[in-house]
Amino acid sequence: AQTVTQSQPEMSVQEAETVTLSCTYDTSESDYYLFWYKQPPSRQMILVIRQEAYKQQNATENRFSVNFQKAAKSFSLKISDSQLGDAAMYFCAPSTIQTGANNLFFGTGTRLTVIP
Amino acid sequence: SAVISQKPSRDICQRGTSLTIQCQVDSQVTMMFWYRQQPGQSLTLIATANQGSEATYESGFVIDKFPISRPNLTFSTLTVSNMSPEDSSIYLCSVVREVGYEQYFGPGTRLTVT
């Protein structure tokens, strides 16, 4: 099984500023995917961004980007130009795929507050 | 993406009873999963729902407590049996269209056991 560590239980950011959420993980697999999900108070899990481990290029999705360091097993999320709607719990989740299982392993989450 | 619905959205149940949660997807998917999210906690995978065969359970979860069905490629049910207050959680289903691709989640079912 994979282990996932999100060392920041809570973070806050001023509206329009940039914030980075950290995530480290441990896996014995060489090929896998990594995801960031957000969960607003509505509790709906929403996919934020996806990264394939075999790709060196960091994924970007509008204001969201990642810094993926495979050797260090680090997968941080950067949110630029933060908006009030970004306030949520953010979960880092590597996925195992080599067995065809596609299981997600979730970190403990980081609660992001956006200050107007 | 995928449109996923869950029924019921919430329920309050008495200790010792059972509740069946339904998950419906708008189109056929390869894989379906069930997760539990206890209050203030992260998500824990309960099992993978396999179409036409028994579900694959994660460590700590057993079929007698959480029987799962998946009769076709768009529908699955999770039953929480002989409930206790410790079963109070949000239960979420998720789906994958192709292995290796992102999971999409349903809106969740908030269960309270009194």
Coordinates of N, CA and C in Angstrom, one line a residue:
Chain A
A1 N 0.8 -1.2 0.0 CA 0.0 0.0 0.0 C 0.9 1.2 0.0
Q2 N 0.3 2.3 -0.5 CA 1.0 3.6 -0.5 C 0.7 4.4 0.7
T3 N 1.6 5.2 1.1 CA 1.4 6.1 2.2 C 1.5 7.6 1.7
V4 N 0.7 8.4 2.2 CA 0.6 9.8 1.7 C 0.7 10.8 2.8
T5 N 1.5 11.8 2.8 CA 1.7 12.7 3.9 C 1.4 14.1 3.4
Q6 N 0.5 14.8 4.0 CA 0.2 16.2 3.8 C 0.5 16.9 5.1
S7 N 1.6 17.5 5.2 CA 2.1 18.0 6.5 C 1.5 19.3 6.9
Q8 N 0.6 19.9 6.1 CA 0.0 21.2 6.5 C -1.5 20.9 6.7
P9 N -1.9 20.8 7.9 CA -3.4 20.5 8.2 C -4.2 21.7 7.7
E10 N -3.7 22.9 7.9 CA -4.4 24.1 7.5 C -3.5 25.1 6.9
M11 N -4.0 25.8 5.9 CA -3.3 26.9 5.2 C -4.3 28.0 5.0
S12 N -3.7 29.2 4.9 CA -4.6 30.4 4.5 C -3.8 31.2 3.5
V13 N -4.6 31.9 2.7 CA -4.0 32.7 1.6 C -4.9 33.9 1.4
Q14 N -4.3 35.0 1.1 CA -5.1 36.2 0.8 C -5.6 36.1 -0.6
E15 N -6.8 36.6 -0.8 CA -7.4 36.5 -2.2 C -6.4 37.2 -3.2
A16 N -6.3 36.5 -4.3 CA -5.4 37.0 -5.4 C -4.0 36.6 -5.3
E17 N -3.6 36.1 -4.1 CA -2.2 35.7 -3.9 C -2.1 34.2 -4.3
T18 N -0.8 33.7 -4.1 CA -0.5 32.4 -4.5 C -0.2 31.5 -3.2
V19 N -0.6 30.3 -3.3 CA -0.3 29.4 -2.2 C 0.1 28.0 -2.7
T20 N 1.0 27.4 -1.9 CA 1.4 26.0 -2.3 C 1.1 25.0 -1.2
L21 N 0.5 23.9 -1.6 CA 0.2 22.9 -0.7 C 1.1 21.7 -1.0
S22 N 1.7 21.2 0.1 CA 2.7 20.1 -0.1 C 2.1 18.7 0.1
C23 N 2.8 17.8 -0.5 CA 2.4 16.4 -0.5 C 3.6 15.5 -0.7
T24 N 3.9 14.5 0.1 CA 4.9 13.5 -0.2 C 4.2 12.2 0.0
Y25 N 4.8 11.2 -0.7 CA 4.2 9.9 -0.8 C 5.3 8.8 -0.8
D26 N 4.9 7.6 -0.6 CA 5.8 6.5 -0.7 C 5.2 5.4 -1.5
T27 N 5.9 5.0 -2.5 CA 5.4 3.9 -3.3 C 6.5 3.0 -3.9
S28 N 6.2 1.8 -4.1 CA 7.2 0.9 -4.7 C 7.0 0.7 -6.2
E29 N 6.0 1.4 -6.7 CA 5.7 1.2 -8.1 C 6.5 2.3 -8.9
S30 N 6.8 1.9 -10.2 CA 7.5 2.8 -11.0 C 6.6 3.6 -11.9
D31 N 5.4 3.1 -12.1 CA 4.5 3.9 -13.0 C 3.2 4.0 -12.2
Y32 N 2.7 5.3 -12.1 CA 1.5 5.5 -11.4 C 1.0 6.9 -11.8
Y33 N -0.1 7.3 -11.2 CA -0.7 8.6 -11.5 C -0.8 9.3 -10.1
L34 N -0.9 10.6 -10.2 CA -1.1 11.4 -9.0 C -2.2 12.4 -9.2
F35 N -3.0 12.6 -8.2 CA -4.2 13.5 -8.4 C -4.2 14.5 -7.2
W36 N -4.8 15.6 -7.4 CA -5.2 16.5 -6.3 C -6.8 16.6 -6.5
Y37 N -7.5 16.4 -5.4 CA -8.9 16.6 -5.3 C -9.2 17.7 -4.3
K38 N -10.3 18.5 -4.5 CA -10.7 19.4 -3.5 C -12.1 19.0 -3.1
Q39 N -12.4 19.3 -1.8 CA -13.7 18.9 -1.3 C -14.2 20.2 -0.5
P40 N -15.1 20.9 -1.2 CA -15.7 22.1 -0.5 C -16.7 21.7 0.5
P41 N -17.3 22.6 1.3 CA -18.3 22.2 2.3 C -19.4 21.4 1.8
S42 N -19.7 21.5 0.5 CA -20.8 20.7 -0.1 C -20.4 19.2 -0.1
R43 N -19.2 18.8 0.2 CA -18.6 17.5 0.4 C -18.4 16.8 -1.0
Q44 N -18.8 17.4 -2.1 CA -18.5 16.8 -3.4 C -17.0 16.8 -3.7
M45 N -16.4 15.7 -4.0 CA -15.0 15.6 -4.3 C -14.9 16.0 -5.8
I46 N -14.0 17.0 -6.0 CA -13.8 17.5 -7.3 C -12.3 17.4 -7.8
L47 N -12.1 16.8 -8.9 CA -10.8 16.6 -9.4 C -10.2 18.0 -9.8
V48 N -9.0 18.3 -9.3 CA -8.3 19.5 -9.6 C -7.3 19.4 -10.7
I49 N -6.5 18.4 -10.6 CA -5.4 18.2 -11.5 C -4.8 16.8 -11.5
R50 N -4.2 16.3 -12.6 CA -3.7 15.0 -12.7 C -2.3 15.0 -13.3
Q51 N -1.5 14.1 -12.8 CA -0.1 14.0 -13.3 C 0.3 12.6 -13.5
E52 N 0.8 12.3 -14.7 CA 1.4 10.9 -14.9 C 2.8 10.9 -14.4
A53 N 3.2 9.8 -13.7 CA 4.5 9.8 -13.1 C 5.6 9.6 -14.2
Y54 N 5.3 9.1 -15.3 CA 6.3 9.0 -16.4 C 6.6 10.3 -17.1
K55 N 5.8 11.3 -16.9 CA 6.0 12.6 -17.5 C 6.9 13.5 -16.7
Q56 N 7.9 14.1 -17.3 CA 8.7 15.0 -16.5 C 8.1 16.4 -16.4
Q57 N 7.3 16.7 -17.4 CA 6.6 18.0 -17.5 C 5.5 18.1 -16.4
N58 N 5.5 19.2 -15.6 CA 4.5 19.4 -14.6 C 3.2 19.7 -15.2
A59 N 2.1 19.2 -14.7 CA 0.8 19.4 -15.2 C 0.3 20.8 -14.8
T60 N -0.4 21.4 -15.6 CA -1.0 22.7 -15.4 C -2.5 22.7 -15.8
E61 N -3.3 23.3 -15.0 CA -4.7 23.4 -15.3 C -5.2 24.8 -14.8
N62 N -5.2 25.7 -15.8 CA -5.6 27.1 -15.5 C -4.8 27.7 -14.3
R63 N -5.4 28.0 -13.2 CA -4.6 28.6 -12.1 C -3.9 27.6 -11.2
F64 N -4.1 26.3 -11.5 CA -3.5 25.3 -10.7 C -2.4 24.6 -11.5
S65 N -1.3 24.4 -10.8 CA -0.1 23.7 -11.3 C 0.5 22.9 -10.2
V66 N 1.3 21.9 -10.7 CA 2.0 21.0 -9.7 C 3.5 21.1 -9.9
N67 N 4.2 20.8 -8.8 CA 5.6 20.6 -8.9 C 5.9 19.2 -8.5
F68 N 6.1 18.4 -9.5 CA 6.3 16.9 -9.3 C 7.8 16.6 -9.3
Q69 N 8.2 16.0 -8.2 CA 9.6 15.6 -8.1 C 9.6 14.1 -7.8
K70 N 9.8 13.3 -8.9 CA 9.6 11.9 -8.8 C 10.6 11.2 -7.8
A71 N 11.9 11.6 -7.9 CA 12.9 11.0 -7.1 C 12.6 11.3 -5.6
A72 N 12.2 12.5 -5.4 CA 11.9 12.9 -4.0 C 10.5 12.5 -3.5
K73 N 9.7 11.9 -4.5 CA 8.3 11.5 -4.2 C 7.5 12.7 -3.6
S74 N 7.6 13.8 -4.3 CA 6.9 15.0 -3.8 C 6.0 15.5 -4.9
F75 N 4.8 16.0 -4.5 CA 3.8 16.4 -5.5 C 3.0 17.5 -4.9
S76 N 3.5 18.7 -5.0 CA 2.9 19.9 -4.4 C 2.0 20.6 -5.4
L77 N 1.0 21.3 -4.9 CA 0.0 22.0 -5.7 C 0.1 23.5 -5.5
K78 N 0.2 24.2 -6.6 CA 0.3 25.6 -6.5 C -1.0 26.2 -7.0
I79 N -1.6 27.1 -6.2 CA -2.8 27.8 -6.7 C -2.5 29.3 -6.8
S80 N -2.6 29.8 -8.0 CA -2.3 31.2 -8.3 C -3.6 32.0 -8.3
D81 N -3.4 33.3 -8.1 CA -4.6 34.2 -8.1 C -5.8 33.6 -7.3
S82 N -5.5 33.3 -6.1 CA -6.5 32.5 -5.3 C -7.9 33.3 -5.3
Q83 N -8.9 32.5 -5.3 CA -10.3 33.0 -5.3 C -11.0 32.4 -4.1
L84 N -12.1 33.1 -3.8 CA -12.9 32.7 -2.6 C -13.4 31.3 -2.8
G85 N -13.7 30.9 -4.0 CA -14.2 29.6 -4.3 C -13.2 28.5 -4.2
D86 N -11.9 28.9 -4.0 CA -10.9 27.9 -3.8 C -10.9 27.3 -2.4
A87 N -11.6 27.9 -1.5 CA -11.6 27.5 -0.1 C -12.2 26.1 0.0
A88 N -11.5 25.2 0.5 CA -11.9 23.8 0.5 C -10.9 22.9 1.3
M89 N -11.2 21.6 1.4 CA -10.2 20.7 1.8 C -9.5 20.1 0.5
Y90 N -8.2 20.1 0.5 CA -7.5 19.6 -0.6 C -6.8 18.2 -0.2
F91 N -7.0 17.2 -1.1 CA -6.4 15.9 -0.8 C -5.5 15.5 -2.0
C92 N -4.3 15.1 -1.6 CA -3.4 14.5 -2.5 C -3.7 13.0 -2.6
A93 N -3.6 12.5 -3.8 CA -4.0 11.0 -4.0 C -3.2 10.4 -5.1
P94 N -2.2 9.6 -4.7 CA -1.5 8.8 -5.7 C -2.4 7.6 -6.1
S95 N -2.3 7.1 -7.3 CA -3.1 6.0 -7.7 C -2.2 4.8 -8.2
T96 N -2.5 3.7 -7.7 CA -1.8 2.5 -8.2 C -2.5 2.0 -9.4
I97 N -1.7 1.6 -10.5 CA -2.3 1.2 -11.7 C -1.7 -0.1 -12.2
Q98 N -0.5 -0.5 -11.7 CA 0.2 -1.6 -12.3 C -0.6 -2.9 -12.2
T99 N -1.4 -3.1 -11.2 CA -2.2 -4.3 -11.1 C -3.5 -4.1 -11.8
G100 N -3.7 -3.0 -12.4 CA -5.0 -2.7 -13.0 C -6.1 -2.2 -12.0
A101 N -5.6 -2.0 -10.8 CA -6.6 -1.7 -9.8 C -7.1 -0.3 -9.8
N102 N -6.2 0.6 -10.1 CA -6.6 2.0 -10.1 C -7.0 2.5 -8.7
N103 N -6.5 2.0 -7.7 CA -6.9 2.4 -6.3 C -6.2 3.8 -6.0
L104 N -7.0 4.6 -5.4 CA -6.5 5.9 -4.9 C -6.2 5.8 -3.4
F105 N -5.1 6.4 -3.0 CA -4.7 6.5 -1.6 C -4.6 8.0 -1.2
F106 N -5.5 8.3 -0.3 CA -5.7 9.7 0.1 C -4.8 10.1 1.2
G107 N -4.3 11.4 1.2 CA -3.6 12.0 2.3 C -4.7 12.5 3.3
T108 N -4.2 13.0 4.4 CA -5.1 13.5 5.4 C -5.8 14.8 5.1
G109 N -5.3 15.5 4.1 CA -5.9 16.7 3.6 C -5.3 18.0 4.2
T110 N -5.5 19.1 3.5 CA -5.1 20.4 3.9 C -6.3 21.3 3.7
R111 N -6.7 21.9 4.8 CA -7.9 22.8 4.7 C -7.4 24.2 4.3
L112 N -7.8 24.7 3.2 CA -7.4 26.0 2.7 C -8.5 27.0 2.9
T113 N -8.1 28.1 3.6 CA -8.9 29.3 3.8 C -8.5 30.4 2.9
V114 N -9.4 31.1 2.3 CA -9.1 32.2 1.4 C -9.6 33.5 2.1
I115 N -8.7 34.4 2.4 CA -9.1 35.6 3.1 C -9.4 36.7 2.1
P116 N -10.6 37.3 2.2 CA -11.0 38.4 1.3 C -10.1 39.6 1.4
Chain B
S1 N -15.8 13.4 -18.2 CA -16.3 13.3 -16.8 C -17.5 12.3 -16.8
A2 N -18.1 12.2 -15.6 CA -19.3 11.3 -15.4 C -20.3 12.0 -14.5
V3 N -21.5 11.8 -14.7 CA -22.6 12.2 -13.8 C -23.0 11.1 -12.9
I4 N -22.8 11.3 -11.7 CA -23.0 10.2 -10.7 C -24.1 10.7 -9.7
S5 N -25.0 9.8 -9.4 CA -26.0 10.2 -8.4 C -26.0 9.1 -7.3
Q6 N -26.3 9.5 -6.1 CA -26.3 8.6 -5.0 C -27.7 8.8 -4.2
K7 N -28.2 7.7 -3.8 CA -29.4 7.7 -3.0 C -29.3 6.8 -1.8
P8 N -29.7 7.2 -0.6 CA -30.2 8.6 -0.3 C -29.0 9.6 -0.1
S9 N -29.3 10.8 -0.1 CA -28.3 11.8 0.1 C -27.9 11.9 1.6
R10 N -28.8 11.5 2.5 CA -28.5 11.5 3.9 C -29.6 10.6 4.6
D11 N -29.2 10.0 5.7 CA -30.2 9.3 6.5 C -29.8 9.2 7.9
I12 N -30.8 9.1 8.8 CA -30.5 8.8 10.2 C -31.1 7.5 10.5
C13 N -30.3 6.6 11.0 CA -30.8 5.2 11.2 C -30.5 4.8 12.7
Q14 N -31.3 3.8 13.1 CA -31.1 3.3 14.4 C -30.1 2.1 14.5
R15 N -29.4 2.0 15.6 CA -28.5 1.0 15.8 C -29.1 -0.4 15.5
G16 N -28.3 -1.3 14.9 CA -28.8 -2.6 14.6 C -29.5 -2.8 13.3
T17 N -29.8 -1.7 12.6 CA -30.5 -1.8 11.3 C -29.5 -1.7 10.2
S18 N -30.0 -1.9 8.9 CA -29.2 -1.8 7.8 C -29.7 -0.8 6.8
L19 N -28.7 -0.2 6.0 CA -29.1 0.8 5.0 C -28.4 0.4 3.7
T20 N -29.1 0.5 2.6 CA -28.5 0.3 1.3 C -28.4 1.6 0.6
I21 N -27.2 1.9 0.1 CA -27.0 3.1 -0.7 C -26.8 2.7 -2.1
Q22 N -27.4 3.5 -3.0 CA -27.4 3.3 -4.4 C -26.5 4.3 -5.1
C23 N -25.8 3.8 -6.1 CA -24.9 4.7 -7.0 C -25.2 4.4 -8.4
Q24 N -25.6 5.5 -9.1 CA -26.0 5.3 -10.5 C -25.1 6.3 -11.4
V25 N -24.6 5.8 -12.5 CA -23.8 6.6 -13.4 C -24.5 6.7 -14.7
D26 N -24.2 7.9 -15.3 CA -25.0 8.2 -16.6 C -24.5 7.4 -17.8
S27 N -23.4 6.7 -17.7 CA -22.9 5.8 -18.8 C -22.0 4.7 -18.3
Q28 N -21.7 3.8 -19.1 CA -20.9 2.6 -18.6 C -19.5 3.0 -18.2
V29 N -19.1 2.4 -17.1 CA -17.7 2.7 -16.6 C -17.0 1.4 -16.4
T30 N -15.7 1.4 -16.4 CA -14.9 0.2 -16.2 C -14.9 -0.2 -14.7
M31 N -14.7 0.7 -13.8 CA -14.6 0.4 -12.4 C -15.5 1.3 -11.5
M32 N -15.9 0.7 -10.4 CA -16.7 1.5 -9.5 C -16.1 1.1 -8.1
F33 N -16.1 2.1 -7.2 CA -15.5 2.0 -5.9 C -16.4 2.6 -4.8
W34 N -16.2 2.1 -3.6 CA -16.9 2.7 -2.5 C -15.9 3.1 -1.4
Y35 N -16.1 4.4 -0.9 CA -15.2 4.9 0.1 C -16.0 5.3 1.3
R36 N -15.3 5.4 2.4 CA -15.9 5.9 3.7 C -15.1 7.1 4.1
Q37 N -15.8 8.1 4.5 CA -15.1 9.3 5.1 C -15.7 9.6 6.4
Q38 N -15.0 9.2 7.5 CA -15.5 9.5 8.8 C -15.3 11.0 9.2
P39 N -16.1 11.5 10.1 CA -16.1 12.9 10.4 C -14.7 13.5 10.6
G40 N -14.4 14.5 9.8 CA -13.1 15.2 9.9 C -12.0 14.4 9.4
Q41 N -12.2 13.3 8.7 CA -11.1 12.4 8.2 C -11.0 12.4 6.7
S42 N -10.0 11.7 6.3 CA -9.8 11.6 4.8 C -10.7 10.4 4.3
L43 N -10.5 10.1 3.1 CA -11.3 9.0 2.5 C -10.5 7.7 2.6
T44 N -11.3 6.6 2.9 CA -10.7 5.3 3.0 C -11.5 4.4 2.0
L45 N -10.8 3.6 1.2 CA -11.4 2.7 0.3 C -12.0 1.5 1.0
I46 N -13.3 1.3 0.8 CA -13.9 0.1 1.3 C -13.7 -1.1 0.4
A47 N -14.1 -0.9 -0.9 CA -14.0 -2.0 -1.8 C -14.1 -1.6 -3.2
T48 N -13.7 -2.4 -4.1 CA -13.9 -2.3 -5.5 C -15.1 -3.1 -5.9
A49 N -16.1 -2.5 -6.5 CA -17.3 -3.2 -6.9 C -17.1 -3.9 -8.3
N50 N -17.1 -5.2 -8.4 CA -16.9 -5.9 -9.6 C -18.2 -6.3 -10.3
Q51 N -18.3 -6.0 -11.6 CA -19.5 -6.4 -12.3 C -19.6 -7.9 -12.4
G52 N -20.7 -8.5 -11.9 CA -20.9 -9.9 -12.1 C -20.1 -10.8 -11.2
S53 N -19.4 -10.3 -10.2 CA -18.7 -11.1 -9.3 C -18.5 -10.4 -8.0
E54 N -18.0 -11.1 -7.0 CA -17.9 -10.6 -5.6 C -16.9 -9.3 -5.6
A55 N -17.3 -8.4 -4.7 CA -16.4 -7.2 -4.6 C -15.1 -7.6 -4.0
T56 N -14.1 -6.7 -4.3 CA -12.8 -6.9 -3.7 C -12.6 -5.9 -2.5
Y57 N -12.5 -6.4 -1.3 CA -12.5 -5.6 -0.1 C -11.1 -5.3 0.3
E58 N -10.9 -4.1 0.9 CA -9.7 -3.7 1.5 C -9.6 -4.2 2.9
S59 N -8.3 -4.2 3.4 CA -8.1 -4.6 4.7 C -8.9 -3.9 5.7
G60 N -9.6 -4.6 6.6 CA -10.4 -4.0 7.6 C -11.9 -3.9 7.3
F61 N -12.2 -4.3 6.1 CA -13.6 -4.3 5.6 C -14.0 -5.7 5.2
V62 N -15.2 -6.1 5.6 CA -15.6 -7.5 5.2 C -17.0 -7.5 4.6
I63 N -17.3 -8.5 3.8 CA -18.5 -8.6 3.1 C -19.7 -8.7 3.9
D64 N -19.6 -9.3 5.1 CA -20.8 -9.5 6.0 C -21.3 -8.1 6.5
K65 N -20.3 -7.2 6.7 CA -20.7 -5.9 7.2 C -21.0 -4.9 6.0
F66 N -20.3 -5.0 4.9 CA -20.5 -4.1 3.8 C -20.8 -4.9 2.5
P67 N -21.9 -5.6 2.4 CA -22.2 -6.3 1.1 C -22.4 -5.3 0.0
I68 N -21.8 -5.6 -1.2 CA -21.8 -4.8 -2.3 C -22.3 -5.5 -3.5
S69 N -23.1 -4.9 -4.3 CA -23.6 -5.5 -5.6 C -23.2 -4.6 -6.7
R70 N -23.0 -5.2 -7.9 CA -22.8 -4.4 -9.1 C -23.4 -5.2 -10.3
P71 N -24.7 -5.1 -10.5 CA -25.4 -6.0 -11.5 C -25.1 -5.6 -12.9
N72 N -24.6 -4.4 -13.2 CA -24.3 -3.9 -14.5 C -23.2 -2.9 -14.5
L73 N -22.9 -2.3 -15.6 CA -21.8 -1.3 -15.7 C -22.1 0.1 -15.3
T74 N -23.3 0.3 -14.9 CA -23.7 1.7 -14.5 C -24.3 1.8 -13.1
F75 N -24.4 0.7 -12.3 CA -25.1 0.7 -11.1 C -24.4 -0.1 -10.1
S76 N -24.4 0.3 -8.8 CA -23.9 -0.4 -7.7 C -24.6 -0.1 -6.4
T77 N -24.6 -1.0 -5.5 CA -25.2 -0.7 -4.1 C -24.2 -1.1 -3.1
L78 N -24.2 -0.4 -2.0 CA -23.4 -0.7 -0.8 C -24.4 -0.7 0.4
T79 N -24.4 -1.8 1.1 CA -25.2 -2.0 2.3 C -24.3 -1.9 3.5
V80 N -24.8 -1.1 4.5 CA -24.1 -1.0 5.8 C -25.0 -1.8 6.7
S81 N -24.5 -2.9 7.2 CA -25.3 -3.9 8.0 C -25.1 -3.7 9.5
N82 N -26.1 -4.1 10.2 CA -26.1 -4.1 11.7 C -25.3 -2.9 12.2
M83 N -25.9 -1.7 11.9 CA -25.1 -0.5 12.1 C -24.9 -0.1 13.6
S84 N -23.8 0.5 13.8 CA -23.5 1.1 15.1 C -23.1 2.5 15.0
P85 N -23.1 3.3 16.0 CA -22.7 4.7 15.9 C -21.4 4.9 15.2
E86 N -20.5 4.0 15.3 CA -19.2 4.1 14.7 C -19.3 4.1 13.1
D87 N -20.4 3.7 12.6 CA -20.6 3.6 11.2 C -21.1 5.0 10.6
S88 N -21.3 5.9 11.5 CA -21.7 7.3 11.1 C -20.5 7.9 10.3
S89 N -20.8 8.2 9.0 CA -19.8 8.6 8.1 C -20.5 9.1 6.8
I90 N -19.7 9.7 5.9 CA -20.1 9.9 4.6 C -19.6 8.7 3.7
Y91 N -20.5 8.2 2.9 CA -20.1 7.1 2.0 C -20.2 7.6 0.6
L92 N -19.1 7.4 -0.1 CA -19.0 8.0 -1.5 C -18.7 6.8 -2.5
C93 N -19.4 6.9 -3.6 CA -19.0 6.0 -4.7 C -18.2 6.8 -5.7
S94 N -17.4 6.1 -6.4 CA -16.6 6.7 -7.5 C -16.5 5.8 -8.6
V95 N -16.2 6.4 -9.8 CA -16.1 5.6 -11.0 C -14.8 5.9 -11.8
V96 N -14.4 5.0 -12.6 CA -13.3 5.2 -13.5 C -13.7 4.7 -14.9
R97 N -13.5 5.5 -15.9 CA -13.9 5.0 -17.3 C -12.8 4.1 -17.8
E98 N -11.5 4.4 -17.6 CA -10.5 3.5 -18.1 C -9.4 3.5 -17.0
V99 N -8.8 2.3 -16.8 CA -7.8 2.1 -15.8 C -6.7 3.1 -16.0
G100 N -6.2 3.8 -15.0 CA -5.2 4.8 -15.0 C -5.7 6.2 -15.2
Y101 N -7.0 6.3 -15.4 CA -7.5 7.7 -15.5 C -8.2 8.1 -14.2
E102 N -8.6 9.3 -14.2 CA -9.1 9.9 -12.9 C -10.4 9.3 -12.5
Q103 N -10.6 9.3 -11.2 CA -11.9 8.8 -10.6 C -12.8 10.0 -10.4
Y104 N -14.1 9.8 -10.7 CA -15.1 10.8 -10.5 C -16.0 10.3 -9.3
F105 N -16.3 11.3 -8.5 CA -17.0 10.9 -7.3 C -18.5 11.3 -7.3
G106 N -19.3 10.5 -6.6 CA -20.7 10.9 -6.4 C -20.8 11.9 -5.3
P107 N -22.0 12.5 -5.1 CA -22.1 13.5 -4.0 C -22.1 13.0 -2.6
G108 N -22.1 11.7 -2.4 CA -21.9 11.2 -1.1 C -23.3 11.0 -0.4
T109 N -23.3 10.1 0.6 CA -24.4 9.8 1.4 C -24.0 10.0 2.9
R110 N -24.6 10.9 3.6 CA -24.3 11.2 5.0 C -25.1 10.3 5.8
L111 N -24.5 9.4 6.5 CA -25.2 8.5 7.4 C -24.9 8.8 8.9
T112 N -26.0 8.9 9.6 CA -25.9 9.1 11.1 C -26.6 7.9 11.7
V113 N -25.9 7.3 12.7 CA -26.5 6.1 13.4 C -26.7 6.5 14.8
T114 N -27.9 6.4 15.3 CA -28.2 6.8 16.7 C -28.4 5.5 17.6

